[in-house]
Amino acid sequence: MSSKTWAAVDDYIVSSLFEADPVLDAVIATNRKQGLPAIDVSAAQGKLLSLLVRIRGAKRVLEVGTLGGYSTIWMARALPADGKVVTLELDPHHAKVAHSNFERAGVSKLVDLRVGPALQSLETLAAENAGPFDLIFIDADKPNNPNYLTWAMRLSRPGTVIICDNVIRDGAVLDEDGRDPHVEGARAAFSFIGGDKHLDGTAIQTVGAKGYDGFAIAIVE
Ligand SMILES: C[S@@+](CC[C@H](N)C(=O)[O-])C[C@H]1O[C@@H](n2cnc3c(N)ncnc32)[C@H](O)[C@@H]1O
C-alpha cells in the first residue's frame, strides 16, 4: 500500500462525501502561491474538525497554529452565528494570508486571529478571561505541545474537547531514544494526556493525502 493509494482514497472520500468547495480550494491555492508550507490539514481532516465542532455543539473554539487559516475556516463554518474561533499564529506573513483567506471565505466575523508567539497570546487570553473554550485544536510548534496542553487545561472546562495533531509522525513516536524535537513533542503529548487524571483520551493513526500520521483526542473531565 503506497502513499499514492492513500492520496487517491482521500480524493475518493472527498468527492463522494462533500460538496465541491471552490473557496476552500482557492484558500489552498493561495497558501501555496504565497509560499506557505503545505502543512495545512487535508480536506478530510478539515471536515472531521468541522464535524467535531458540530458534535460538541461548540461555540468557542481555540486553535494554536493558524498557517493560512484552512483548518480555521473549516471550524468557523461549523459554528453558530454567535460563535468564535480564536486562532494563534507566530508568523506575520502566515497571519496576513490567513486574514485575506478569512475575508474570502466570509468568516472574518467568526474569527479572532492573534499574531505572536502562542504562549504569549495564551497568557493574554487567560488575562482577558477568554475561556473556557469548548474545543481546542493544537497544531503549532510540536516541542511546545506540553505547554499548549497545560494552557488548554487552564482554558477549558469539563466537556472541552482537545485535539493535538501530528502525534504519530510515520511511527517515529515509538522512538523513545530519538532526539527529534518533533517526536519528543509527540511523545510529550502522550505523556501529558495519559498522565492527567482530568483527561480521557486516545490517539488515532491516519493515512491519506498528508502521509502517515495521526492525532490525539481527549475530553476534559
Ligand atoms: C501545521 S501549521 C498549522 C496548520 C493549520 N492548522 C491548518 O491546518 O491549516 C503550524 C503553524 O504554527 C505556527 N507556529 C509555529 N510556532 C508557533 C508559535 N510559537 N506560536 C504560534 N504559532 C506558531 C507556524 O508558523 C505555522 O503557521
Short mmCIF file of C-alpha atoms and ligand atoms in Angstrom, two decimals:
data_model
loop_
_atom_site.label_atom_id
_atom_site.label_comp_id
_atom_site.label_asym_id
_atom_site.label_seq_id
_atom_site.Cartn_x
_atom_site.Cartn_y
_atom_site.Cartn_z
CA MET A 1 0.00 0.00 0.00
CA SER A 2 1.56 3.29 -1.08
CA SER A 3 1.13 6.95 -0.27
CA LYS A 4 -0.22 7.30 -3.83
CA THR A 5 -3.11 4.99 -2.88
CA TRP A 6 -3.71 6.88 0.38
CA ALA A 7 -3.95 10.17 -1.55
CA ALA A 8 -6.26 8.61 -4.16
CA VAL A 9 -8.53 7.26 -1.41
CA ASP A 10 -8.58 10.72 0.18
CA ASP A 11 -9.75 12.11 -3.20
CA TYR A 12 -12.43 9.41 -3.31
CA ILE A 13 -13.59 10.27 0.23
CA VAL A 14 -13.84 13.96 -0.61
CA SER A 15 -15.53 13.53 -4.00
CA SER A 16 -18.03 11.01 -2.57
CA LEU A 17 -18.97 12.76 0.65
CA PHE A 18 -18.62 16.54 0.30
CA GLU A 19 -19.88 19.26 -1.99
CA ALA A 20 -17.08 20.71 -4.15
CA ASP A 21 -15.89 23.85 -2.39
CA PRO A 22 -14.16 26.35 -4.67
CA VAL A 23 -13.44 28.73 -1.76
CA LEU A 24 -11.52 26.15 0.26
CA ASP A 25 -9.70 25.03 -2.91
CA ALA A 26 -8.77 28.68 -3.56
CA VAL A 27 -7.50 29.02 0.02
CA ILE A 28 -5.12 26.10 -0.51
CA ALA A 29 -4.01 27.54 -3.88
CA THR A 30 -3.38 30.94 -2.26
CA ASN A 31 -1.39 29.39 0.57
CA ARG A 32 0.93 27.67 -1.92
CA LYS A 33 1.21 30.78 -4.11
CA GLN A 34 2.16 32.83 -1.05
CA GLY A 35 4.90 30.34 -0.16
CA LEU A 36 3.28 28.85 2.95
CA PRO A 37 4.40 25.25 3.61
CA ALA A 38 1.92 22.52 2.61
CA ILE A 39 1.20 21.57 6.21
CA ASP A 40 -2.47 22.53 6.31
CA VAL A 41 -4.77 19.68 7.37
CA SER A 42 -6.21 17.67 4.48
CA ALA A 43 -9.78 18.25 3.29
CA ALA A 44 -10.95 15.04 5.00
CA GLN A 45 -9.28 16.16 8.25
CA GLY A 46 -10.78 19.66 7.93
CA LYS A 47 -14.19 18.07 7.55
CA LEU A 48 -13.55 15.96 10.66
CA LEU A 49 -12.70 19.13 12.62
CA SER A 50 -15.92 20.76 11.44
CA LEU A 51 -17.92 17.67 12.44
CA LEU A 52 -16.28 17.64 15.87
CA VAL A 53 -17.24 21.30 16.36
CA ARG A 54 -20.84 20.38 15.50
CA ILE A 55 -20.89 17.14 17.52
CA ARG A 56 -19.57 19.03 20.54
CA GLY A 57 -22.04 21.90 19.90
CA ALA A 58 -19.02 24.17 20.31
CA LYS A 59 -19.47 27.94 20.34
CA ARG A 60 -15.96 28.88 21.42
CA VAL A 61 -13.01 27.24 19.68
CA LEU A 62 -9.29 27.83 20.27
CA GLU A 63 -6.72 26.94 17.61
CA VAL A 64 -2.96 27.04 18.19
CA GLY A 65 -1.27 27.31 14.76
CA THR A 66 -3.22 29.10 12.02
CA LEU A 67 -0.92 28.91 8.96
CA GLY A 68 -3.17 30.23 6.14
CA GLY A 69 -6.37 29.54 8.08
CA TYR A 70 -7.55 26.44 6.17
CA SER A 71 -8.45 24.45 9.31
CA THR A 72 -9.77 27.67 10.93
CA ILE A 73 -12.25 28.13 8.08
CA TRP A 74 -13.48 24.54 8.34
CA MET A 75 -14.14 25.04 12.06
CA ALA A 76 -15.56 28.58 11.73
CA ARG A 77 -18.09 27.37 9.18
CA ALA A 78 -19.39 24.82 11.69
CA LEU A 79 -20.05 27.45 14.38
CA PRO A 80 -23.36 29.12 15.18
CA ALA A 81 -23.64 32.81 14.20
CA ASP A 82 -22.56 33.94 17.68
CA GLY A 83 -19.61 31.52 17.84
CA LYS A 84 -15.91 32.37 17.66
CA VAL A 85 -12.62 30.71 16.72
CA VAL A 86 -9.63 32.32 18.40
CA THR A 87 -6.60 31.29 16.35
CA LEU A 88 -2.94 31.93 17.23
CA GLU A 89 -0.13 32.40 14.71
CA LEU A 90 3.50 33.38 15.14
CA ASP A 91 4.42 34.31 11.58
CA PRO A 92 3.08 37.70 10.38
CA HIS A 93 3.14 36.60 6.73
CA HIS A 94 1.08 33.48 7.51
CA ALA A 95 -1.31 35.67 9.51
CA LYS A 96 -1.67 38.16 6.65
CA VAL A 97 -2.51 35.38 4.20
CA ALA A 98 -4.93 33.86 6.72
CA HIS A 99 -6.63 37.22 7.21
CA SER A 100 -7.30 37.57 3.47
CA ASN A 101 -8.49 33.93 3.33
CA PHE A 102 -10.99 34.62 6.14
CA GLU A 103 -12.33 37.59 4.14
CA ARG A 104 -12.64 35.43 1.03
CA ALA A 105 -14.45 32.68 2.95
CA GLY A 106 -16.79 35.19 4.62
CA VAL A 107 -15.85 34.05 8.15
CA SER A 108 -13.95 37.14 9.41
CA LYS A 109 -16.66 37.97 11.97
CA LEU A 110 -16.31 34.46 13.44
CA VAL A 111 -12.50 34.54 13.73
CA ASP A 112 -10.21 36.32 16.20
CA LEU A 113 -6.66 35.98 14.84
CA ARG A 114 -3.87 36.79 17.31
CA VAL A 115 -0.37 37.26 15.93
CA GLY A 116 2.71 36.46 18.04
CA PRO A 117 4.20 33.56 20.00
CA ALA A 118 1.24 31.41 21.06
CA LEU A 119 2.49 31.12 24.64
CA GLN A 120 2.24 34.92 24.95
CA SER A 121 -1.17 35.03 23.26
CA LEU A 122 -2.43 32.29 25.59
CA GLU A 123 -1.32 34.33 28.60
CA THR A 124 -3.18 37.35 27.19
CA LEU A 125 -6.29 35.24 26.58
CA ALA A 126 -6.20 34.00 30.17
CA ALA A 127 -5.83 37.59 31.45
CA GLU A 128 -8.85 38.54 29.33
CA ASN A 129 -10.85 35.62 30.82
CA ALA A 130 -11.36 34.45 27.24
CA GLY A 131 -12.00 30.86 28.30
CA PRO A 132 -13.42 28.39 28.76
CA PHE A 133 -13.29 27.05 25.21
CA ASP A 134 -15.47 24.15 24.07
CA LEU A 135 -12.93 22.71 21.62
CA ILE A 136 -9.18 23.29 21.37
CA PHE A 137 -7.07 22.30 18.33
CA ILE A 138 -3.30 22.25 18.91
CA ASP A 139 -1.33 22.32 15.64
CA ALA A 140 1.75 24.55 16.02
CA ASP A 141 5.40 24.01 17.04
CA LYS A 142 5.39 20.45 18.35
CA PRO A 143 8.06 20.83 21.09
CA ASN A 144 5.62 23.16 22.87
CA ASN A 145 2.85 20.52 22.95
CA PRO A 146 3.07 20.06 26.74
CA ASN A 147 2.95 23.85 27.26
CA TYR A 148 -0.05 24.16 24.93
CA LEU A 149 -1.78 21.26 26.68
CA THR A 150 -1.14 22.93 30.04
CA TRP A 151 -2.76 26.13 28.72
CA ALA A 152 -5.56 24.13 27.14
CA MET A 153 -6.41 22.70 30.56
CA ARG A 154 -6.44 26.21 32.08
CA LEU A 155 -8.73 27.49 29.32
CA SER A 156 -11.12 24.54 29.39
CA ARG A 157 -13.95 23.11 31.49
CA PRO A 158 -15.39 19.62 31.89
CA GLY A 159 -16.58 18.59 28.45
CA THR A 160 -13.97 20.54 26.48
CA VAL A 161 -12.55 18.50 23.59
CA ILE A 162 -8.80 18.82 22.99
CA ILE A 163 -7.20 17.65 19.74
CA CYS A 164 -3.44 17.55 19.25
CA ASP A 165 -2.29 16.98 15.66
CA ASN A 166 0.71 15.11 14.19
CA VAL A 167 1.46 12.82 17.11
CA ILE A 168 2.34 9.66 15.13
CA ARG A 169 4.91 11.04 12.66
CA ASP A 170 5.38 7.99 10.38
CA GLY A 171 5.54 5.83 13.52
CA ALA A 172 8.57 7.74 14.84
CA VAL A 173 6.55 8.32 18.02
CA LEU A 174 7.85 4.89 19.10
CA ASP A 175 11.42 6.18 19.09
CA GLU A 176 11.94 6.77 22.79
CA ASP A 177 15.69 7.42 22.47
CA GLY A 178 15.49 9.76 19.45
CA ARG A 179 16.39 13.41 19.71
CA ASP A 180 13.99 14.79 17.08
CA PRO A 181 12.21 17.61 18.93
CA HIS A 182 9.02 16.99 16.92
CA VAL A 183 8.96 13.36 18.05
CA GLU A 184 9.76 14.40 21.61
CA GLY A 185 6.80 16.82 21.36
CA ALA A 186 4.55 14.00 20.14
CA ARG A 187 5.66 11.70 22.96
CA ALA A 188 5.18 14.55 25.45
CA ALA A 189 1.57 14.89 24.29
CA PHE A 190 1.02 11.18 25.02
CA SER A 191 2.64 11.52 28.46
CA PHE A 192 0.53 14.58 29.23
CA ILE A 193 -2.81 13.11 28.17
CA GLY A 194 -2.05 9.71 29.69
CA GLY A 195 -0.88 11.27 32.93
CA ASP A 196 -3.61 13.83 33.60
CA LYS A 197 -6.47 12.36 35.61
CA HIS A 198 -8.77 15.09 34.25
CA LEU A 199 -8.25 13.95 30.64
CA ASP A 200 -9.77 10.89 28.98
CA GLY A 201 -8.22 10.39 25.56
CA THR A 202 -7.00 8.26 22.74
CA ALA A 203 -4.98 8.68 19.54
CA ILE A 204 -5.90 7.67 16.02
CA GLN A 205 -3.35 6.76 13.35
CA THR A 206 -4.18 8.21 9.94
CA VAL A 207 -3.03 7.74 6.35
CA GLY A 208 -4.08 9.98 3.49
CA ALA A 209 -3.01 12.88 1.30
CA LYS A 210 -0.69 14.02 4.11
CA GLY A 211 1.04 10.64 4.55
CA TYR A 212 1.12 8.55 7.73
CA ASP A 213 0.47 10.45 10.92
CA GLY A 214 -2.31 10.80 13.46
CA PHE A 215 -3.94 12.89 16.13
CA ALA A 216 -4.67 12.61 19.83
CA ILE A 217 -8.14 13.50 21.06
CA ALA A 218 -9.26 13.88 24.66
CA ILE A 219 -12.16 15.16 26.70
CA VAL A 220 -11.71 17.17 29.89
CA GLU A 221 -13.43 15.51 32.85
C1 LIG B 1 0.91 22.92 10.97
S1 LIG B 1 0.79 24.65 10.74
C2 LIG B 1 -0.90 24.96 11.11
C3 LIG B 1 -1.82 24.41 10.06
C4 LIG B 1 -3.24 24.85 10.21
N1 LIG B 1 -3.79 24.46 11.50
C5 LIG B 1 -4.06 24.21 9.11
O1 LIG B 1 -4.33 23.01 9.21
O2 LIG B 1 -4.44 24.91 8.15
C6 LIG B 1 1.62 25.28 12.14
C7 LIG B 1 1.60 26.80 12.26
O3 LIG B 1 2.04 27.12 13.59
C8 LIG B 1 2.79 28.30 13.52
N2 LIG B 1 3.66 28.38 14.70
C9 LIG B 1 4.87 27.79 14.90
N3 LIG B 1 5.35 28.14 16.10
C10 LIG B 1 4.42 28.94 16.68
C11 LIG B 1 4.36 29.63 17.91
N4 LIG B 1 5.35 29.54 18.81
N5 LIG B 1 3.28 30.38 18.17
C12 LIG B 1 2.25 30.46 17.27
N6 LIG B 1 2.27 29.83 16.08
C13 LIG B 1 3.35 29.09 15.80
C14 LIG B 1 3.57 28.17 12.22
O4 LIG B 1 4.03 29.43 11.78
C15 LIG B 1 2.53 27.53 11.30
O5 LIG B 1 1.85 28.52 10.58
#
